Amino acid sequence: MIFQLLKPLDLDFLNFVDGLPSQSLGKKVTFFKGGTFEDFDKYQLAIIGVNDNRGTGSYSEDIVDLSKIRKAFYALYPGNWNTRVIDMGDITPGDTLDDTYFLVKSIVAELLRNKIVPIIIGGSQDLTYPMYRAYDEFEQMVNLVAIDHKLDLAKEECDVADSYLSKIIVDEPNNLFNFSNLGYQTYFNSQEEIDLISSLYFEAYRVGEIANNLSLAEPVLRDADLVSLDMNVVKSSDSGNFEMFSPNGFNGREICALARYSGLSDRVSSFGIFNSNNQSSEALLIGQILWYFIEGFNFRYKEYPFVNKESYFKYIVPIEGYDELIFYKSDVSGRWWIEILLAANEGKLKNKKILLPCSQEDYLQAIQQEVPERWWRMLKKSLV
């Protein structure tokens, strides 16, 4: 099986775990020992390390010290969780970058098939591409959310990690339904890229928008299948990354809140943290990001997909030019959705009615006869 190609964690690391307090995370997680793996029903989350940074154009085997991240993470204490986690060890770099892509895709697909959420740590952000390709065999449209300071839509010659989104959009089969960026910084992106995101009816939120109102990100992440987090979105004073210094970006509290929203989303089925560095301060931050993702996962409301609309409050808002907008509010979590009939002429989305996550502010906006921007954008996308 494909899991035989994984490299289990070495004895030195396992000895470190043995020395941790009995209530620490390291004593609550199972560590894969290699060979075949068939105990899928025993676990809900699987952590896999990847130490391949060739997508950045500056690859060396010791760029990312994943043991620092793991030591910081497993020394933490869990919350009141019942989530079962296994650390599968590392994907060692293949002879070529495509070999690594194949292994990431195959392992992620196998875990998804068996209802386990893979968490990829380490490596460059182009590994988002094979994670996305893992969904091919499930014949579903994919919503991708990138928490990133760049849009990664570059056309000119550049590192793969700076243009992986272009590859996702162009390559067949094209299963990308929606892309959303949280945290881009305008001066790191050309106006052409920003305009292209808008013309494709994708979503992009500047770092200031999200930092000033973190709740804006919750409906976006609630609608995601795959979340890709670039650590360069965190400002250096909080990440400790002074080699690639960034004075602006999310702070530690904000990035952890976004990780919790990701875990809390019933739809998110894979999560990746990329472009880390060797600083101990960032290793601890990544450990806490992992902690908050698992915290959110443990408290999922299991509201997706909707099973019984009778357990939701339904609000019908007449609005000029659109007949009416229909909202649903959960009586469990208090979260909101808006109904939309996709107008695609053909394919998987033809005449498909979906419930799009939204906020209470969208409902209040509709009452004031203003069409919510997320609803309008999704409708326009289906007409393209």
Short mmCIF file of C-alpha atoms in Angstrom, two decimals:
data_model
loop_
_atom_site.label_atom_id
_atom_site.label_comp_id
_atom_site.label_asym_id
_atom_site.label_seq_id
_atom_site.Cartn_x
_atom_site.Cartn_y
_atom_site.Cartn_z
CA MET A 1 0.00 0.00 0.00
CA ILE A 2 0.92 3.64 -0.44
CA PHE A 3 1.52 4.09 3.31
CA GLN A 4 4.58 1.85 3.11
CA LEU A 5 6.37 4.76 1.40
CA LEU A 6 6.00 6.96 4.48
CA LYS A 7 8.99 7.42 6.79
CA PRO A 8 7.97 6.85 10.46
CA LEU A 9 9.30 9.24 13.09
CA ASP A 10 12.74 8.30 14.35
CA LEU A 11 13.70 6.88 17.74
CA ASP A 12 15.12 10.16 19.05
CA PHE A 13 11.76 11.86 18.55
CA LEU A 14 9.81 9.00 20.10
CA ASN A 15 12.16 9.15 23.11
CA PHE A 16 11.30 12.84 23.40
CA VAL A 17 7.60 11.95 23.44
CA ASP A 18 8.23 9.31 26.12
CA GLY A 19 9.62 12.04 28.35
CA LEU A 20 6.56 14.28 28.07
CA PRO A 21 3.99 14.59 30.89
CA SER A 22 1.27 11.96 30.82
CA GLN A 23 -1.47 14.50 29.99
CA SER A 24 0.34 16.12 27.07
CA LEU A 25 -0.76 15.77 23.45
CA GLY A 26 2.22 13.55 22.71
CA LYS A 27 0.74 10.90 25.00
CA LYS A 28 -2.71 11.14 23.40
CA VAL A 29 -1.68 10.71 19.75
CA THR A 30 -0.84 7.46 17.96
CA PHE A 31 2.41 7.33 15.97
CA PHE A 32 2.50 5.24 12.79
CA LYS A 33 5.27 2.65 12.93
CA GLY A 34 5.46 1.93 9.20
CA GLY A 35 4.31 -0.87 6.93
CA THR A 36 0.70 -1.34 5.91
CA PHE A 37 -2.11 0.66 7.46
CA GLU A 38 -5.73 -0.44 7.61
CA ASP A 39 -7.04 0.96 10.92
CA PHE A 40 -8.91 3.80 9.25
CA ASP A 41 -11.96 3.53 11.48
CA LYS A 42 -9.87 4.28 14.57
CA TYR A 43 -8.82 7.82 13.58
CA GLN A 44 -10.39 11.08 12.44
CA LEU A 45 -7.30 13.19 11.76
CA ALA A 46 -3.91 12.24 10.28
CA ILE A 47 -0.80 14.45 10.43
CA ILE A 48 1.71 14.02 7.60
CA GLY A 49 4.98 15.91 7.23
CA VAL A 50 6.48 16.85 3.85
CA ASN A 51 10.00 18.20 3.63
CA ASP A 52 10.09 19.11 -0.05
CA ASN A 53 10.61 22.80 -0.77
CA ARG A 54 11.62 22.52 -4.41
CA GLY A 55 8.60 24.56 -5.43
CA THR A 56 10.34 27.63 -3.98
CA GLY A 57 13.40 27.10 -6.19
CA SER A 58 15.72 26.87 -3.16
CA TYR A 59 15.45 23.27 -2.05
CA SER A 60 17.64 21.54 0.50
CA GLU A 61 16.71 18.67 2.73
CA ASP A 62 17.23 20.62 5.95
CA ILE A 63 15.19 23.72 5.08
CA VAL A 64 12.30 22.65 7.29
CA ASP A 65 12.97 20.99 10.62
CA LEU A 66 9.62 19.31 11.20
CA SER A 67 10.83 17.86 14.51
CA LYS A 68 10.77 21.38 15.98
CA ILE A 69 7.14 21.79 14.97
CA ARG A 70 6.18 18.39 16.30
CA LYS A 71 8.02 18.87 19.60
CA ALA A 72 6.29 22.23 20.12
CA PHE A 73 2.90 20.74 19.25
CA TYR A 74 3.10 17.51 21.23
CA ALA A 75 4.33 19.34 24.35
CA LEU A 76 0.99 21.18 24.47
CA TYR A 77 -2.00 19.89 26.44
CA PRO A 78 -5.24 18.93 24.68
CA GLY A 79 -8.59 20.47 25.41
CA ASN A 80 -11.64 18.48 26.35
CA TRP A 81 -11.40 16.49 23.14
CA ASN A 82 -12.48 13.09 21.94
CA THR A 83 -10.87 13.45 18.51
CA ARG A 84 -8.57 10.57 17.57
CA VAL A 85 -5.31 11.63 15.88
CA ILE A 86 -2.51 9.65 14.23
CA ASP A 87 0.86 11.03 13.12
CA MET A 88 1.76 9.15 9.95
CA GLY A 89 5.36 10.39 9.80
CA ASP A 90 6.91 12.04 6.75
CA ILE A 91 6.75 11.95 2.99
CA THR A 92 10.38 12.00 1.93
CA PRO A 93 11.17 13.99 -1.25
CA GLY A 94 10.94 11.96 -4.45
CA ASP A 95 13.52 11.97 -7.22
CA THR A 96 11.56 14.76 -8.85
CA LEU A 97 8.98 17.23 -7.60
CA ASP A 98 6.32 15.34 -9.57
CA ASP A 99 7.18 12.20 -7.60
CA THR A 100 6.46 14.08 -4.38
CA TYR A 101 3.22 15.40 -5.88
CA PHE A 102 2.13 11.88 -6.76
CA LEU A 103 2.76 10.61 -3.25
CA VAL A 104 0.97 13.55 -1.59
CA LYS A 105 -2.00 13.13 -3.93
CA SER A 106 -2.21 9.35 -3.38
CA ILE A 107 -1.98 9.52 0.42
CA VAL A 108 -4.44 12.40 0.73
CA ALA A 109 -6.90 10.61 -1.58
CA GLU A 110 -6.67 7.38 0.41
CA LEU A 111 -7.30 9.20 3.68
CA LEU A 112 -10.23 11.14 2.21
CA ARG A 113 -11.71 7.90 0.89
CA ASN A 114 -11.63 6.53 4.40
CA LYS A 115 -13.14 9.63 6.04
CA ILE A 116 -9.91 10.79 7.70
CA VAL A 117 -8.96 14.48 7.45
CA PRO A 118 -5.30 14.83 6.38
CA ILE A 119 -3.23 17.67 7.87
CA ILE A 120 -0.10 18.37 5.81
CA ILE A 121 2.74 20.28 7.50
CA GLY A 122 5.99 21.52 6.02
CA GLY A 123 6.99 21.96 2.40
CA SER A 124 6.19 24.80 0.03
CA GLN A 125 2.67 25.91 -0.81
CA ASP A 126 2.66 24.36 -4.27
CA LEU A 127 1.82 21.11 -2.42
CA THR A 128 -1.70 22.55 -2.39
CA TYR A 129 -1.89 21.38 -6.01
CA PRO A 130 -1.56 17.61 -5.35
CA MET A 131 -3.89 17.97 -2.35
CA TYR A 132 -6.46 19.49 -4.72
CA ARG A 133 -5.85 16.76 -7.31
CA ALA A 134 -6.62 14.14 -4.63
CA TYR A 135 -10.31 15.08 -5.00
CA ASP A 136 -10.37 14.08 -8.69
CA GLU A 137 -11.58 10.55 -8.14
CA PHE A 138 -14.53 11.70 -6.03
CA GLU A 139 -16.04 13.61 -8.96
CA GLN A 140 -16.93 16.61 -6.84
CA MET A 141 -16.45 20.32 -7.29
CA VAL A 142 -13.88 21.69 -4.86
CA ASN A 143 -13.83 24.93 -2.89
CA LEU A 144 -10.29 26.04 -2.07
CA VAL A 145 -9.45 28.68 0.54
CA ALA A 146 -5.90 30.06 0.77
CA ILE A 147 -4.85 32.02 3.84
CA ASP A 148 -2.03 33.83 2.10
CA HIS A 149 -0.41 37.22 1.57
CA LYS A 150 -0.25 36.54 -2.19
CA LEU A 151 -2.85 35.38 -4.71
CA ASP A 152 -0.38 32.93 -6.34
CA LEU A 153 -1.73 33.60 -9.80
CA ALA A 154 1.48 34.81 -11.46
CA LYS A 155 1.78 34.38 -15.22
CA GLU A 156 5.45 35.14 -15.76
CA GLU A 157 8.36 32.84 -14.93
CA CYS A 158 8.42 32.30 -11.17
CA ASP A 159 8.59 29.64 -8.49
CA VAL A 160 5.87 26.99 -8.62
CA ALA A 161 4.76 28.03 -5.13
CA ASP A 162 3.90 31.50 -6.50
CA SER A 163 1.75 30.19 -9.35
CA TYR A 164 0.11 26.97 -8.15
CA LEU A 165 -3.34 28.54 -8.45
CA SER A 166 -2.76 29.15 -12.17
CA LYS A 167 -1.97 25.46 -12.53
CA ILE A 168 -5.14 24.50 -10.67
CA ILE A 169 -7.28 26.74 -12.89
CA VAL A 170 -5.74 25.59 -16.18
CA ASP A 171 -5.14 21.85 -15.70
CA GLU A 172 -7.79 19.24 -16.49
CA PRO A 173 -9.96 17.93 -15.00
CA ASN A 174 -11.07 21.32 -13.76
CA ASN A 175 -12.97 20.60 -10.56
CA LEU A 176 -12.40 23.98 -8.92
CA PHE A 177 -15.75 25.58 -8.15
CA ASN A 178 -14.62 28.46 -5.97
CA PHE A 179 -11.38 29.98 -4.74
CA SER A 180 -11.15 32.39 -1.83
CA ASN A 181 -8.13 34.23 -0.49
CA LEU A 182 -7.99 35.48 3.08
CA GLY A 183 -5.30 37.99 3.95
CA TYR A 184 -3.71 39.18 0.70
CA GLN A 185 -1.60 42.32 0.82
CA THR A 186 -2.14 44.53 -2.22
CA TYR A 187 1.50 45.60 -2.66
CA PHE A 188 2.58 41.94 -3.05
CA ASN A 189 0.15 41.38 -5.94
CA SER A 190 -0.08 42.96 -9.38
CA GLN A 191 -3.27 44.74 -10.31
CA GLU A 192 -3.64 42.26 -13.18
CA GLU A 193 -3.82 39.38 -10.68
CA ILE A 194 -6.34 41.19 -8.49
CA ASP A 195 -8.51 42.01 -11.53
CA LEU A 196 -8.33 38.40 -12.74
CA ILE A 197 -9.55 37.10 -9.37
CA SER A 198 -12.48 39.50 -9.61
CA SER A 199 -13.29 38.59 -13.23
CA LEU A 200 -13.42 34.89 -12.33
CA TYR A 201 -15.87 35.76 -9.51
CA PHE A 202 -13.47 34.40 -6.91
CA GLU A 203 -13.18 36.03 -3.49
CA ALA A 204 -10.24 37.94 -2.07
CA TYR A 205 -10.13 39.72 1.28
CA ARG A 206 -7.31 42.05 2.26
CA VAL A 207 -5.54 41.36 5.52
CA GLY A 208 -6.96 44.53 7.06
CA GLU A 209 -10.55 43.51 6.25
CA ILE A 210 -10.18 40.21 8.05
CA ALA A 211 -8.09 41.54 10.94
CA ASN A 212 -10.72 44.22 11.62
CA ASN A 213 -13.58 41.72 11.52
CA LEU A 214 -12.52 38.07 11.84
CA SER A 215 -16.14 36.92 11.57
CA LEU A 216 -15.98 37.77 7.83
CA ALA A 217 -13.80 34.68 7.38
CA GLU A 218 -16.13 32.22 9.09
CA PRO A 219 -18.69 31.75 6.24
CA VAL A 220 -15.83 31.54 3.71
CA LEU A 221 -14.07 28.78 5.65
CA ARG A 222 -17.38 27.04 6.38
CA ASP A 223 -17.77 26.60 2.61
CA ALA A 224 -14.24 25.22 2.02
CA ASP A 225 -13.16 21.67 1.18
CA LEU A 226 -9.42 22.40 1.26
CA VAL A 227 -7.68 25.09 3.32
CA SER A 228 -4.08 26.03 2.48
CA LEU A 229 -2.22 28.24 4.97
CA ASP A 230 0.99 30.03 3.94
CA MET A 231 2.96 31.00 7.05
CA ASN A 232 4.22 34.08 5.22
CA VAL A 233 0.77 35.59 5.87
CA VAL A 234 1.84 36.08 9.52
CA LYS A 235 3.84 39.20 10.35
CA SER A 236 7.44 38.50 11.35
CA SER A 237 7.11 39.91 14.85
CA ASP A 238 4.71 37.03 15.58
CA SER A 239 6.17 34.29 13.36
CA GLY A 240 9.86 34.88 14.06
CA ASN A 241 10.62 34.72 10.33
CA PHE A 242 13.18 37.51 10.00
CA GLU A 243 14.96 35.95 7.03
CA MET A 244 11.97 36.89 4.84
CA PHE A 245 10.94 39.86 6.95
CA SER A 246 7.32 41.01 6.74
CA PRO A 247 6.25 43.95 8.93
CA ASN A 248 2.54 43.37 8.22
CA GLY A 249 0.20 40.42 8.25
CA PHE A 250 -1.96 38.48 10.67
CA ASN A 251 -0.86 38.24 14.29
CA GLY A 252 -0.72 35.00 16.26
CA ARG A 253 -4.19 35.34 17.73
CA GLU A 254 -5.78 36.03 14.35
CA ILE A 255 -4.12 33.14 12.53
CA CYS A 256 -5.12 30.75 15.32
CA ALA A 257 -8.71 32.00 15.11
CA LEU A 258 -8.72 31.29 11.36
CA ALA A 259 -7.37 27.79 12.05
CA ARG A 260 -10.18 27.20 14.53
CA TYR A 261 -12.78 28.36 12.00
CA SER A 262 -11.23 25.90 9.53
CA GLY A 263 -11.48 23.01 11.95
CA LEU A 264 -15.00 23.98 12.97
CA SER A 265 -16.21 23.83 9.35
CA ASP A 266 -18.12 20.60 8.76
CA ARG A 267 -17.04 20.71 5.12
CA VAL A 268 -13.25 21.14 5.44
CA SER A 269 -11.77 17.73 4.64
CA SER A 270 -8.06 18.61 4.26
CA PHE A 271 -5.79 21.25 5.76
CA GLY A 272 -2.21 22.27 4.96
CA ILE A 273 0.36 24.53 6.63
CA PHE A 274 3.20 25.53 4.31
CA ASN A 275 6.34 27.68 4.00
CA SER A 276 7.49 27.32 7.57
CA ASN A 277 11.05 28.11 8.65
CA ASN A 278 13.51 26.79 11.21
CA GLN A 279 12.77 29.34 13.93
CA SER A 280 11.65 27.88 17.26
CA SER A 281 9.20 30.75 17.70
CA GLU A 282 7.41 29.85 14.48
CA ALA A 283 7.46 26.15 15.38
CA LEU A 284 5.52 26.99 18.54
CA LEU A 285 3.07 29.14 16.57
CA ILE A 286 2.48 26.32 14.07
CA GLY A 287 1.97 23.97 17.01
CA GLN A 288 -0.71 26.30 18.33
CA ILE A 289 -2.30 26.61 14.86
CA LEU A 290 -2.57 22.80 14.77
CA TRP A 291 -4.00 22.86 18.28
CA TYR A 292 -6.73 25.32 17.30
CA PHE A 293 -7.60 23.39 14.13
CA ILE A 294 -8.13 20.23 16.20
CA GLU A 295 -10.03 22.24 18.81
CA GLY A 296 -12.41 23.42 16.10
CA PHE A 297 -12.70 19.93 14.59
CA ASN A 298 -13.62 18.48 17.97
CA PHE A 299 -16.56 20.87 18.28
CA ARG A 300 -18.01 20.56 14.79
CA TYR A 301 -21.78 21.00 14.72
CA LYS A 302 -22.28 18.40 11.95
CA GLU A 303 -24.60 20.75 10.09
CA TYR A 304 -23.22 19.99 6.61
CA PRO A 305 -24.82 18.79 4.50
CA PHE A 306 -28.26 19.86 5.66
CA VAL A 307 -30.17 16.74 6.66
CA ASN A 308 -33.41 18.18 7.95
CA LYS A 309 -34.38 21.76 7.19
CA GLU A 310 -37.09 21.55 9.84
CA SER A 311 -34.38 22.12 12.45
CA TYR A 312 -33.58 25.52 10.92
CA PHE A 313 -35.43 28.81 10.98
CA LYS A 314 -36.41 29.95 7.49
CA TYR A 315 -36.51 33.65 6.57
CA ILE A 316 -37.95 34.89 3.27
CA VAL A 317 -36.90 38.39 2.24
CA PRO A 318 -38.68 40.00 -0.76
CA ILE A 319 -36.12 42.04 -2.66
CA GLU A 320 -36.67 44.19 -5.73
CA GLY A 321 -35.32 42.67 -8.93
CA TYR A 322 -34.73 39.22 -7.44
CA ASP A 323 -38.21 38.15 -6.28
CA GLU A 324 -37.04 36.92 -2.89
CA LEU A 325 -34.00 35.73 -0.99
CA ILE A 326 -34.32 32.73 1.31
CA PHE A 327 -32.17 32.48 4.43
CA TYR A 328 -31.78 29.67 6.95
CA LYS A 329 -30.55 30.04 10.51
CA SER A 330 -29.44 27.05 12.56
CA ASP A 331 -31.17 26.66 15.91
CA VAL A 332 -28.05 24.84 17.16
CA SER A 333 -25.09 27.03 16.19
CA GLY A 334 -26.85 30.26 15.23
CA ARG A 335 -25.04 30.25 11.87
CA TRP A 336 -26.69 31.46 8.64
CA TRP A 337 -27.04 30.19 5.05
CA ILE A 338 -28.62 31.72 1.95
CA GLU A 339 -30.32 29.64 -0.74
CA ILE A 340 -29.25 30.07 -4.35
CA LEU A 341 -30.29 28.35 -7.58
CA LEU A 342 -27.22 28.02 -9.78
CA ALA A 343 -28.01 28.92 -13.36
CA ALA A 344 -25.31 26.87 -15.10
CA ASN A 345 -26.42 25.81 -18.57
CA GLU A 346 -24.72 22.42 -18.43
CA GLY A 347 -22.53 20.12 -16.38
CA LYS A 348 -22.58 19.21 -12.70
CA LEU A 349 -24.08 22.53 -11.58
CA LYS A 350 -27.07 22.70 -13.93
CA ASN A 351 -30.15 23.93 -12.03
CA LYS A 352 -28.55 22.92 -8.75
CA LYS A 353 -29.90 24.56 -5.62
CA ILE A 354 -27.27 25.09 -2.93
CA LEU A 355 -27.10 26.67 0.50
CA LEU A 356 -24.29 29.20 0.63
CA PRO A 357 -22.84 30.01 4.07
CA CYS A 358 -23.37 33.64 4.99
CA SER A 359 -23.54 35.88 8.04
CA GLN A 360 -26.34 37.57 9.94
CA GLU A 361 -25.05 40.83 8.45
CA ASP A 362 -25.95 39.48 4.99
CA TYR A 363 -29.51 38.89 6.18
CA LEU A 364 -29.75 42.37 7.69
CA GLN A 365 -28.32 43.79 4.46
CA ALA A 366 -31.03 42.01 2.43
CA ILE A 367 -33.73 43.47 4.68
CA GLN A 368 -32.39 46.88 3.63
CA GLN A 369 -32.88 45.84 -0.03
CA GLU A 370 -29.16 45.35 -0.62
CA VAL A 371 -28.09 42.13 -2.37
CA PRO A 372 -25.38 40.29 -0.34
CA GLU A 373 -22.11 40.32 -2.28
CA ARG A 374 -21.36 36.60 -1.75
CA TRP A 375 -24.79 35.65 -3.14
CA TRP A 376 -24.41 37.96 -6.14
CA ARG A 377 -20.90 36.68 -6.92
CA MET A 378 -21.98 33.02 -6.76
CA LEU A 379 -24.94 33.70 -9.05
CA LYS A 380 -22.69 35.47 -11.59
CA LYS A 381 -20.21 32.58 -11.46
CA SER A 382 -22.90 30.06 -12.38
CA LEU A 383 -23.83 32.14 -15.44
CA VAL A 384 -20.30 32.15 -16.88
#
